[in-house]
Amino acid sequence: MIQELIKAFILIFIAEMGDKTQILAMAFATKFPVKKVLLGIFLGCFFNHGLAILLGSYISTLIPINTVQIVAGFAFVGFSLWTLKSDDEEDEDEKQKSKFGPVITVAMAFFIGELGDKTQLTAITLATDAAYPLAILCGTVLGMIVTGGIGIIIGKKLGAKIPELTIKIVASAVFMFFGITKLYQTVPKEYLNLQNILMFIVVISISVIIIIKPIITKRREGQESVFIKKSRELYNYYQQVGENIHHICLGTNKCGVCKGDSCVVGNTKSLIKYGLDESESMKLDVSIIKEKWLKKGYNKELTLKSLRLTLVIIKEDPHNNQYKNIQEIRKNLEMILLGKKVEQMNDWQGYIKSLLDIDETIARSVLNGINN
C-alpha cells in the first residue's frame, strides 16, 4: 500500500512541476490566503482524482474529454477576466460572499483544469491495476498539494515585491494563456476560422479594457485600491499597538518569570505577531490566560490608548473577517483595563452600552478619546 502511495506521489510530483496547475497555484496565491488556496487545491484534486479512480478508464465514455476540455478552456478565460477585477468592486461584494468563496473558486479551477489532463489520466492508469485504490488517491492528491504548495510559496514571495497591478496582469495572462491554449487544442477545426478568431479577440479585448480602465484611472489619479489602503492601515495598527503592548507590561519584577501566552500581555503579543505575519485570524486558546495575571500591574494609560486605536479600526465593520485577530486583541485590552470583556461586538451602539455597563467612568474615557 505504501509503495503504491509513494509511486503515485512521485509520478504526479514529476508531472506537475512547472505544469499549468502549479502556475495556477502561484496565480491564486497572489489573490487568496495560503490556507484557502491549499484547501481549494485539496478539494478540487480530491474530487477530480477520486472520480478518475472510481470510474477508471470508463470516464471518457460518460463525458467526452474534448467537451470537458472546451469547458475548461472557457473557464480559464473567465478566471483571467475575473482576476483583473478592481479590488474596490470586490470589496463592495465582500459581505455577500461566503467565507469559503475563494476555496470553491480554487477547487473549481483545479477540478475543471485537471479533467482530461495527464495527471487525471495518470490516476486512471494507476487505478486500473492497483491493489489499494485509496492509496493511489492519497498519493496523487498529496503530489498535487506539494507541487501547488511550492507554487504558492513562489507566488507569495513575488506578491510581496511586485506592484499590485503587475500581479493582476501577470496572473490574468497565465489564466488567459492556458484558456486559449486549451480552446485551440480542443475546439473543432471548422470553428477555428478567421472570423470566429477575430470575434473572440475583439470580445476579450473589449472586456479587458472595460475591466482594467478603472484601475488605470485610479493609478493616474494617485488613488490607492481598497486592498492596499486597508493593508497599510492594518500594518500601521499592528505596529503601533505592538509597540504599546511592549510597554504595557511593567516587567518581570511584577510577576517574576514571563508567563507567555498564559499572561494577557503575552497572549496579545502573539496575536499581534501573527497579524503582522499572516493577516489572518490566529486560533489562540484564550482560556489559558490565568486570572491571577490579570491582577498584576499594567500601564493603564497605554492600554487605554491601544483600546482606542483598536476600536477606531473595527467600529465601522466589526464582523469583517480581517478583524478576527483585532477583536481578540480588543478583548484582551478590555480585560486589562476593565477586568472584564465584551464578548460579542455586534454593532457600535450595542458595544458602547455593554462597555458603559461594565465601568461607566473608564468607558467614557475610552469613547471620548475616539470622538475627539
mmCIF file of C-alpha atoms in Angstrom, residues 101-363:
data_model
loop_
_atom_site.group_PDB
_atom_site.id
_atom_site.type_symbol
_atom_site.label_atom_id
_atom_site.label_comp_id
_atom_site.label_asym_id
_atom_site.label_seq_id
_atom_site.Cartn_x
_atom_site.Cartn_y
_atom_site.Cartn_z
ATOM 1 C CA GLY A 101 -15.755 31.677 -1.752
ATOM 2 C CA PRO A 102 -12.011 31.523 -2.505
ATOM 3 C CA VAL A 103 -11.897 27.821 -1.593
ATOM 4 C CA ILE A 104 -14.696 26.957 -4.014
ATOM 5 C CA THR A 105 -13.140 29.133 -6.720
ATOM 6 C CA VAL A 106 -9.754 27.416 -6.451
ATOM 7 C CA ALA A 107 -11.365 23.967 -6.140
ATOM 8 C CA MET A 108 -13.418 24.530 -9.307
ATOM 9 C CA ALA A 109 -10.369 25.754 -11.218
ATOM 10 C CA PHE A 110 -8.342 22.686 -10.267
ATOM 11 C CA PHE A 111 -11.242 20.270 -10.749
ATOM 12 C CA ILE A 112 -12.008 21.576 -14.238
ATOM 13 C CA GLY A 113 -8.356 22.116 -15.129
ATOM 14 C CA GLU A 114 -7.436 18.532 -14.320
ATOM 15 C CA LEU A 115 -10.330 16.915 -16.206
ATOM 16 C CA GLY A 116 -8.776 15.047 -19.110
ATOM 17 C CA ASP A 117 -5.304 16.270 -18.108
ATOM 18 C CA LYS A 118 -2.272 13.983 -17.880
ATOM 19 C CA THR A 119 -2.480 13.789 -14.080
ATOM 20 C CA GLN A 120 -6.060 12.538 -14.191
ATOM 21 C CA LEU A 121 -5.112 10.094 -16.930
ATOM 22 C CA THR A 122 -2.172 9.009 -14.757
ATOM 23 C CA ALA A 123 -4.583 8.418 -11.860
ATOM 24 C CA ILE A 124 -6.831 6.361 -14.153
ATOM 25 C CA THR A 125 -3.876 4.287 -15.370
ATOM 26 C CA LEU A 126 -2.556 3.659 -11.864
ATOM 27 C CA ALA A 127 -6.035 2.688 -10.623
ATOM 28 C CA THR A 128 -6.623 0.024 -13.273
ATOM 29 C CA ASP A 129 -4.218 -2.461 -11.639
ATOM 30 C CA ALA A 130 -3.965 -1.039 -8.115
ATOM 31 C CA ALA A 131 -4.476 -3.304 -5.118
ATOM 32 C CA TYR A 132 -5.226 -0.254 -2.949
ATOM 33 C CA PRO A 133 -7.086 2.439 -4.960
ATOM 34 C CA LEU A 134 -7.330 4.655 -1.858
ATOM 35 C CA ALA A 135 -3.521 4.715 -1.607
ATOM 36 C CA ILE A 136 -3.364 5.847 -5.240
ATOM 37 C CA LEU A 137 -5.828 8.635 -4.480
ATOM 38 C CA CYS A 138 -3.831 9.749 -1.420
ATOM 39 C CA GLY A 139 -0.595 9.709 -3.416
ATOM 40 C CA THR A 140 -1.918 11.687 -6.372
ATOM 41 C CA VAL A 141 -3.646 14.311 -4.206
ATOM 42 C CA LEU A 142 -0.572 14.649 -1.998
ATOM 43 C CA GLY A 143 1.572 15.164 -5.102
ATOM 44 C CA MET A 144 -0.752 17.945 -6.284
ATOM 45 C CA ILE A 145 -0.754 19.674 -2.891
ATOM 46 C CA VAL A 146 3.045 19.592 -2.595
ATOM 47 C CA THR A 147 3.641 20.981 -6.089
ATOM 48 C CA GLY A 148 0.874 23.534 -5.529
ATOM 49 C CA GLY A 149 2.448 24.473 -2.202
ATOM 50 C CA ILE A 150 5.775 25.136 -3.922
ATOM 51 C CA GLY A 151 3.933 27.341 -6.410
ATOM 52 C CA ILE A 152 2.189 29.195 -3.577
ATOM 53 C CA ILE A 153 5.493 29.920 -1.813
ATOM 54 C CA ILE A 154 6.891 31.396 -5.024
ATOM 55 C CA GLY A 155 3.664 33.338 -5.622
ATOM 56 C CA LYS A 156 3.682 34.830 -2.115
ATOM 57 C CA LYS A 157 7.352 35.839 -2.398
ATOM 58 C CA LEU A 158 6.665 37.552 -5.711
ATOM 59 C CA GLY A 159 3.485 39.153 -4.360
ATOM 60 C CA ALA A 160 5.428 40.933 -1.625
ATOM 61 C CA LYS A 161 7.783 42.608 -4.131
ATOM 62 C CA ILE A 162 5.814 43.235 -7.320
ATOM 63 C CA PRO A 163 3.260 46.086 -7.736
ATOM 64 C CA GLU A 164 -0.393 45.083 -7.397
ATOM 65 C CA LEU A 165 -1.365 45.970 -10.994
ATOM 66 C CA THR A 166 1.564 43.963 -12.368
ATOM 67 C CA ILE A 167 0.480 40.955 -10.305
ATOM 68 C CA LYS A 168 -3.072 41.258 -11.650
ATOM 69 C CA ILE A 169 -1.889 41.430 -15.254
ATOM 70 C CA VAL A 170 0.568 38.525 -14.916
ATOM 71 C CA ALA A 171 -1.965 36.323 -13.095
ATOM 72 C CA SER A 172 -4.622 37.190 -15.665
ATOM 73 C CA ALA A 173 -2.210 36.421 -18.509
ATOM 74 C CA VAL A 174 -1.493 32.980 -17.004
ATOM 75 C CA PHE A 175 -5.185 32.090 -16.943
ATOM 76 C CA MET A 176 -5.738 33.540 -20.432
ATOM 77 C CA PHE A 177 -2.775 31.651 -21.906
ATOM 78 C CA PHE A 178 -3.960 28.275 -20.615
ATOM 79 C CA GLY A 179 -7.559 29.028 -21.570
ATOM 80 C CA ILE A 180 -6.712 29.971 -25.163
ATOM 81 C CA THR A 181 -4.278 27.054 -25.494
ATOM 82 C CA LYS A 182 -6.925 24.613 -24.279
ATOM 83 C CA LEU A 183 -9.546 26.058 -26.643
ATOM 84 C CA TYR A 184 -7.156 25.995 -29.607
ATOM 85 C CA GLN A 185 -6.334 22.343 -28.982
ATOM 86 C CA THR A 186 -9.910 21.149 -28.430
ATOM 87 C CA VAL A 187 -12.357 23.325 -30.400
ATOM 88 C CA PRO A 188 -13.291 21.571 -33.672
ATOM 89 C CA LYS A 189 -11.146 22.860 -36.545
ATOM 90 C CA GLU A 190 -14.148 24.026 -38.570
ATOM 91 C CA TYR A 191 -14.825 26.657 -35.906
ATOM 92 C CA LEU A 192 -11.245 27.949 -35.884
ATOM 93 C CA ASN A 193 -11.747 30.231 -38.868
ATOM 94 C CA LEU A 194 -10.530 33.826 -39.160
ATOM 95 C CA GLN A 195 -13.951 35.342 -38.494
ATOM 96 C CA ASN A 196 -14.503 33.475 -35.223
ATOM 97 C CA ILE A 197 -10.955 34.090 -34.011
ATOM 98 C CA LEU A 198 -11.238 37.834 -34.714
ATOM 99 C CA MET A 199 -14.629 37.965 -32.962
ATOM 100 C CA PHE A 200 -13.146 36.193 -29.923
ATOM 101 C CA ILE A 201 -10.193 38.611 -29.805
ATOM 102 C CA VAL A 202 -12.493 41.654 -30.064
ATOM 103 C CA VAL A 203 -14.810 40.429 -27.268
ATOM 104 C CA ILE A 204 -11.894 39.622 -24.968
ATOM 105 C CA SER A 205 -10.132 42.924 -25.739
ATOM 106 C CA ILE A 206 -13.246 44.989 -25.026
ATOM 107 C CA SER A 207 -13.848 43.069 -21.788
ATOM 108 C CA VAL A 208 -10.263 43.645 -20.639
ATOM 109 C CA ILE A 209 -10.438 47.376 -21.429
ATOM 110 C CA ILE A 210 -13.732 47.779 -19.540
ATOM 111 C CA ILE A 211 -12.421 45.890 -16.502
ATOM 112 C CA ILE A 212 -8.949 47.420 -16.290
ATOM 113 C CA LYS A 213 -9.804 51.045 -17.156
ATOM 114 C CA PRO A 214 -10.959 51.994 -13.589
ATOM 115 C CA ILE A 215 -7.730 50.581 -12.116
ATOM 116 C CA ILE A 216 -5.525 52.578 -14.509
ATOM 117 C CA THR A 217 -7.592 55.741 -13.906
ATOM 118 C CA LYS A 218 -7.143 55.457 -10.155
ATOM 119 C CA ARG A 219 -3.411 54.889 -10.533
ATOM 120 C CA ARG A 220 -3.130 58.060 -12.617
ATOM 121 C CA GLU A 221 -5.102 59.973 -10.005
ATOM 122 C CA GLY A 222 -2.826 58.608 -7.281
ATOM 123 C CA GLN A 223 -5.633 56.714 -5.568
ATOM 124 C CA GLU A 224 -4.901 53.565 -3.609
ATOM 125 C CA SER A 225 -7.013 50.488 -4.039
ATOM 126 C CA VAL A 226 -9.124 49.404 -1.081
ATOM 127 C CA PHE A 227 -6.846 46.397 -0.679
ATOM 128 C CA ILE A 228 -3.621 48.446 -0.487
ATOM 129 C CA LYS A 229 -5.154 51.088 1.780
ATOM 130 C CA LYS A 230 -6.613 48.517 4.176
ATOM 131 C CA SER A 231 -3.372 46.525 4.249
ATOM 132 C CA ARG A 232 -1.390 49.641 5.153
ATOM 133 C CA GLU A 233 -3.858 50.652 7.858
ATOM 134 C CA LEU A 234 -3.739 47.175 9.428
ATOM 135 C CA TYR A 235 0.051 47.082 9.291
ATOM 136 C CA ASN A 236 0.319 50.507 10.952
ATOM 137 C CA TYR A 237 -2.201 49.430 13.592
ATOM 138 C CA TYR A 238 -0.314 46.250 14.482
ATOM 139 C CA GLN A 239 2.969 48.149 14.609
ATOM 140 C CA GLN A 240 1.605 50.856 16.928
ATOM 141 C CA VAL A 241 -0.271 48.535 19.271
ATOM 142 C CA GLY A 242 2.690 46.162 19.245
ATOM 143 C CA GLU A 243 4.933 48.946 20.458
ATOM 144 C CA ASN A 244 2.375 49.929 23.115
ATOM 145 C CA ILE A 245 1.844 46.383 24.380
ATOM 146 C CA HIS A 246 5.582 46.012 24.901
ATOM 147 C CA HIS A 247 5.414 48.861 27.431
ATOM 148 C CA ILE A 248 2.029 47.932 28.913
ATOM 149 C CA CYS A 249 3.753 45.085 30.755
ATOM 150 C CA LEU A 250 5.672 46.600 33.684
ATOM 151 C CA GLY A 251 8.264 43.832 33.641
ATOM 152 C CA THR A 252 9.080 40.587 35.387
ATOM 153 C CA ASN A 253 9.702 42.428 38.655
ATOM 154 C CA LYS A 254 5.900 42.449 38.993
ATOM 155 C CA CYS A 255 5.359 38.731 38.428
ATOM 156 C CA GLY A 256 8.734 37.030 38.357
ATOM 157 C CA VAL A 257 9.174 34.930 35.209
ATOM 158 C CA CYS A 258 7.381 35.836 31.945
ATOM 159 C CA LYS A 259 4.308 33.597 31.594
ATOM 160 C CA GLY A 260 3.996 33.800 27.804
ATOM 161 C CA ASP A 261 0.533 33.124 26.371
ATOM 162 C CA SER A 262 -0.916 32.420 29.816
ATOM 163 C CA CYS A 263 -0.480 36.151 30.503
ATOM 164 C CA VAL A 264 -2.887 38.531 28.780
ATOM 165 C CA VAL A 265 0.039 40.653 27.514
ATOM 166 C CA GLY A 266 1.914 37.631 26.150
ATOM 167 C CA ASN A 267 -1.274 36.381 24.522
ATOM 168 C CA THR A 268 -1.794 39.776 22.873
ATOM 169 C CA LYS A 269 1.808 39.852 21.633
ATOM 170 C CA SER A 270 1.223 36.517 19.898
ATOM 171 C CA LEU A 271 -1.923 37.852 18.238
ATOM 172 C CA ILE A 272 -0.059 40.940 17.026
ATOM 173 C CA LYS A 273 2.864 38.906 15.704
ATOM 174 C CA TYR A 274 0.532 36.617 13.789
ATOM 175 C CA GLY A 275 -1.406 39.570 12.420
ATOM 176 C CA LEU A 276 1.798 41.089 11.043
ATOM 177 C CA ASP A 277 2.936 37.793 9.543
ATOM 178 C CA GLU A 278 -0.251 36.349 8.060
ATOM 179 C CA SER A 279 -3.107 38.892 8.071
ATOM 180 C CA GLU A 280 -5.426 36.084 9.200
ATOM 181 C CA SER A 281 -7.028 35.142 12.476
ATOM 182 C CA MET A 282 -4.939 33.170 14.924
ATOM 183 C CA LYS A 283 -6.606 30.348 16.789
ATOM 184 C CA LEU A 284 -5.216 31.070 20.268
ATOM 185 C CA ASP A 285 -6.785 29.422 23.283
ATOM 186 C CA VAL A 286 -7.772 32.417 25.405
ATOM 187 C CA SER A 287 -8.783 30.079 28.222
ATOM 188 C CA ILE A 288 -5.097 29.611 29.048
ATOM 189 C CA ILE A 289 -4.912 33.217 30.280
ATOM 190 C CA LYS A 290 -4.665 32.887 34.045
ATOM 191 C CA GLU A 291 -6.926 35.051 36.177
ATOM 192 C CA LYS A 292 -4.112 35.936 38.596
ATOM 193 C CA TRP A 293 -2.045 37.531 35.818
ATOM 194 C CA LEU A 294 -4.890 39.988 35.187
ATOM 195 C CA LYS A 295 -4.416 41.411 38.664
ATOM 196 C CA LYS A 296 -0.774 42.394 38.343
ATOM 197 C CA GLY A 297 0.246 45.971 37.477
ATOM 198 C CA TYR A 298 -0.116 47.216 33.915
ATOM 199 C CA ASN A 299 0.347 50.585 32.237
ATOM 200 C CA LYS A 300 -3.334 51.569 32.092
ATOM 201 C CA GLU A 301 -2.704 54.756 30.092
ATOM 202 C CA LEU A 302 -1.101 52.859 27.207
ATOM 203 C CA THR A 303 -3.816 50.206 27.479
ATOM 204 C CA LEU A 304 -6.441 52.924 27.116
ATOM 205 C CA LYS A 305 -4.627 54.369 24.085
ATOM 206 C CA SER A 306 -4.328 50.925 22.469
ATOM 207 C CA LEU A 307 -8.017 50.157 23.003
ATOM 208 C CA ARG A 308 -8.942 53.429 21.328
ATOM 209 C CA LEU A 309 -6.745 52.585 18.322
ATOM 210 C CA THR A 310 -8.358 49.157 18.159
ATOM 211 C CA LEU A 311 -11.907 50.478 18.266
ATOM 212 C CA VAL A 312 -11.195 53.059 15.541
ATOM 213 C CA ILE A 313 -10.194 50.180 13.227
ATOM 214 C CA ILE A 314 -13.170 47.879 13.875
ATOM 215 C CA LYS A 315 -16.098 50.151 14.831
ATOM 216 C CA GLU A 316 -17.462 50.576 11.282
ATOM 217 C CA ASP A 317 -17.354 46.893 10.329
ATOM 218 C CA PRO A 318 -16.994 44.680 13.425
ATOM 219 C CA HIS A 319 -17.907 41.494 11.532
ATOM 220 C CA ASN A 320 -15.130 41.829 8.932
ATOM 221 C CA ASN A 321 -13.156 38.552 8.777
ATOM 222 C CA GLN A 322 -9.921 40.537 8.623
ATOM 223 C CA TYR A 323 -10.607 41.817 12.123
ATOM 224 C CA LYS A 324 -10.826 38.474 13.948
ATOM 225 C CA ASN A 325 -7.368 38.908 15.458
ATOM 226 C CA ILE A 326 -8.111 42.527 16.308
ATOM 227 C CA GLN A 327 -11.348 41.556 18.065
ATOM 228 C CA GLU A 328 -9.327 39.195 20.292
ATOM 229 C CA ILE A 329 -6.826 41.996 20.977
ATOM 230 C CA ARG A 330 -9.764 44.238 21.917
ATOM 231 C CA LYS A 331 -10.997 41.678 24.439
ATOM 232 C CA ASN A 332 -7.539 41.346 25.994
ATOM 233 C CA LEU A 333 -7.169 45.109 26.329
ATOM 234 C CA GLU A 334 -10.618 45.320 27.951
ATOM 235 C CA MET A 335 -9.604 42.623 30.434
ATOM 236 C CA ILE A 336 -6.508 44.621 31.397
ATOM 237 C CA LEU A 337 -8.400 47.901 31.635
ATOM 238 C CA LEU A 338 -11.779 46.804 32.994
ATOM 239 C CA GLY A 339 -11.212 43.341 34.434
ATOM 240 C CA LYS A 340 -13.967 42.128 32.066
ATOM 241 C CA LYS A 341 -14.536 41.971 28.338
ATOM 242 C CA VAL A 342 -17.387 42.488 25.895
ATOM 243 C CA GLU A 343 -17.648 39.026 24.366
ATOM 244 C CA GLN A 344 -19.554 39.974 21.208
ATOM 245 C CA MET A 345 -19.331 43.253 19.308
ATOM 246 C CA ASN A 346 -22.369 43.063 17.049
ATOM 247 C CA ASP A 347 -22.728 46.791 16.412
ATOM 248 C CA TRP A 348 -21.186 50.016 17.699
ATOM 249 C CA GLN A 349 -24.138 51.266 19.756
ATOM 250 C CA GLY A 350 -24.615 47.900 21.429
ATOM 251 C CA TYR A 351 -20.920 47.775 22.236
ATOM 252 C CA ILE A 352 -20.988 51.247 23.833
ATOM 253 C CA LYS A 353 -23.890 50.176 26.061
ATOM 254 C CA SER A 354 -22.040 46.998 27.126
ATOM 255 C CA LEU A 355 -18.893 48.980 27.883
ATOM 256 C CA LEU A 356 -20.811 51.547 29.961
ATOM 257 C CA ASP A 357 -22.457 48.734 31.929
ATOM 258 C CA ILE A 358 -19.039 47.360 32.932
ATOM 259 C CA ASP A 359 -17.427 50.645 34.033
ATOM 260 C CA GLU A 360 -19.014 53.948 33.054
ATOM 261 C CA THR A 361 -16.042 56.134 34.030
ATOM 262 C CA ILE A 362 -13.419 54.216 32.064
ATOM 263 C CA ALA A 363 -15.856 53.620 29.201
#
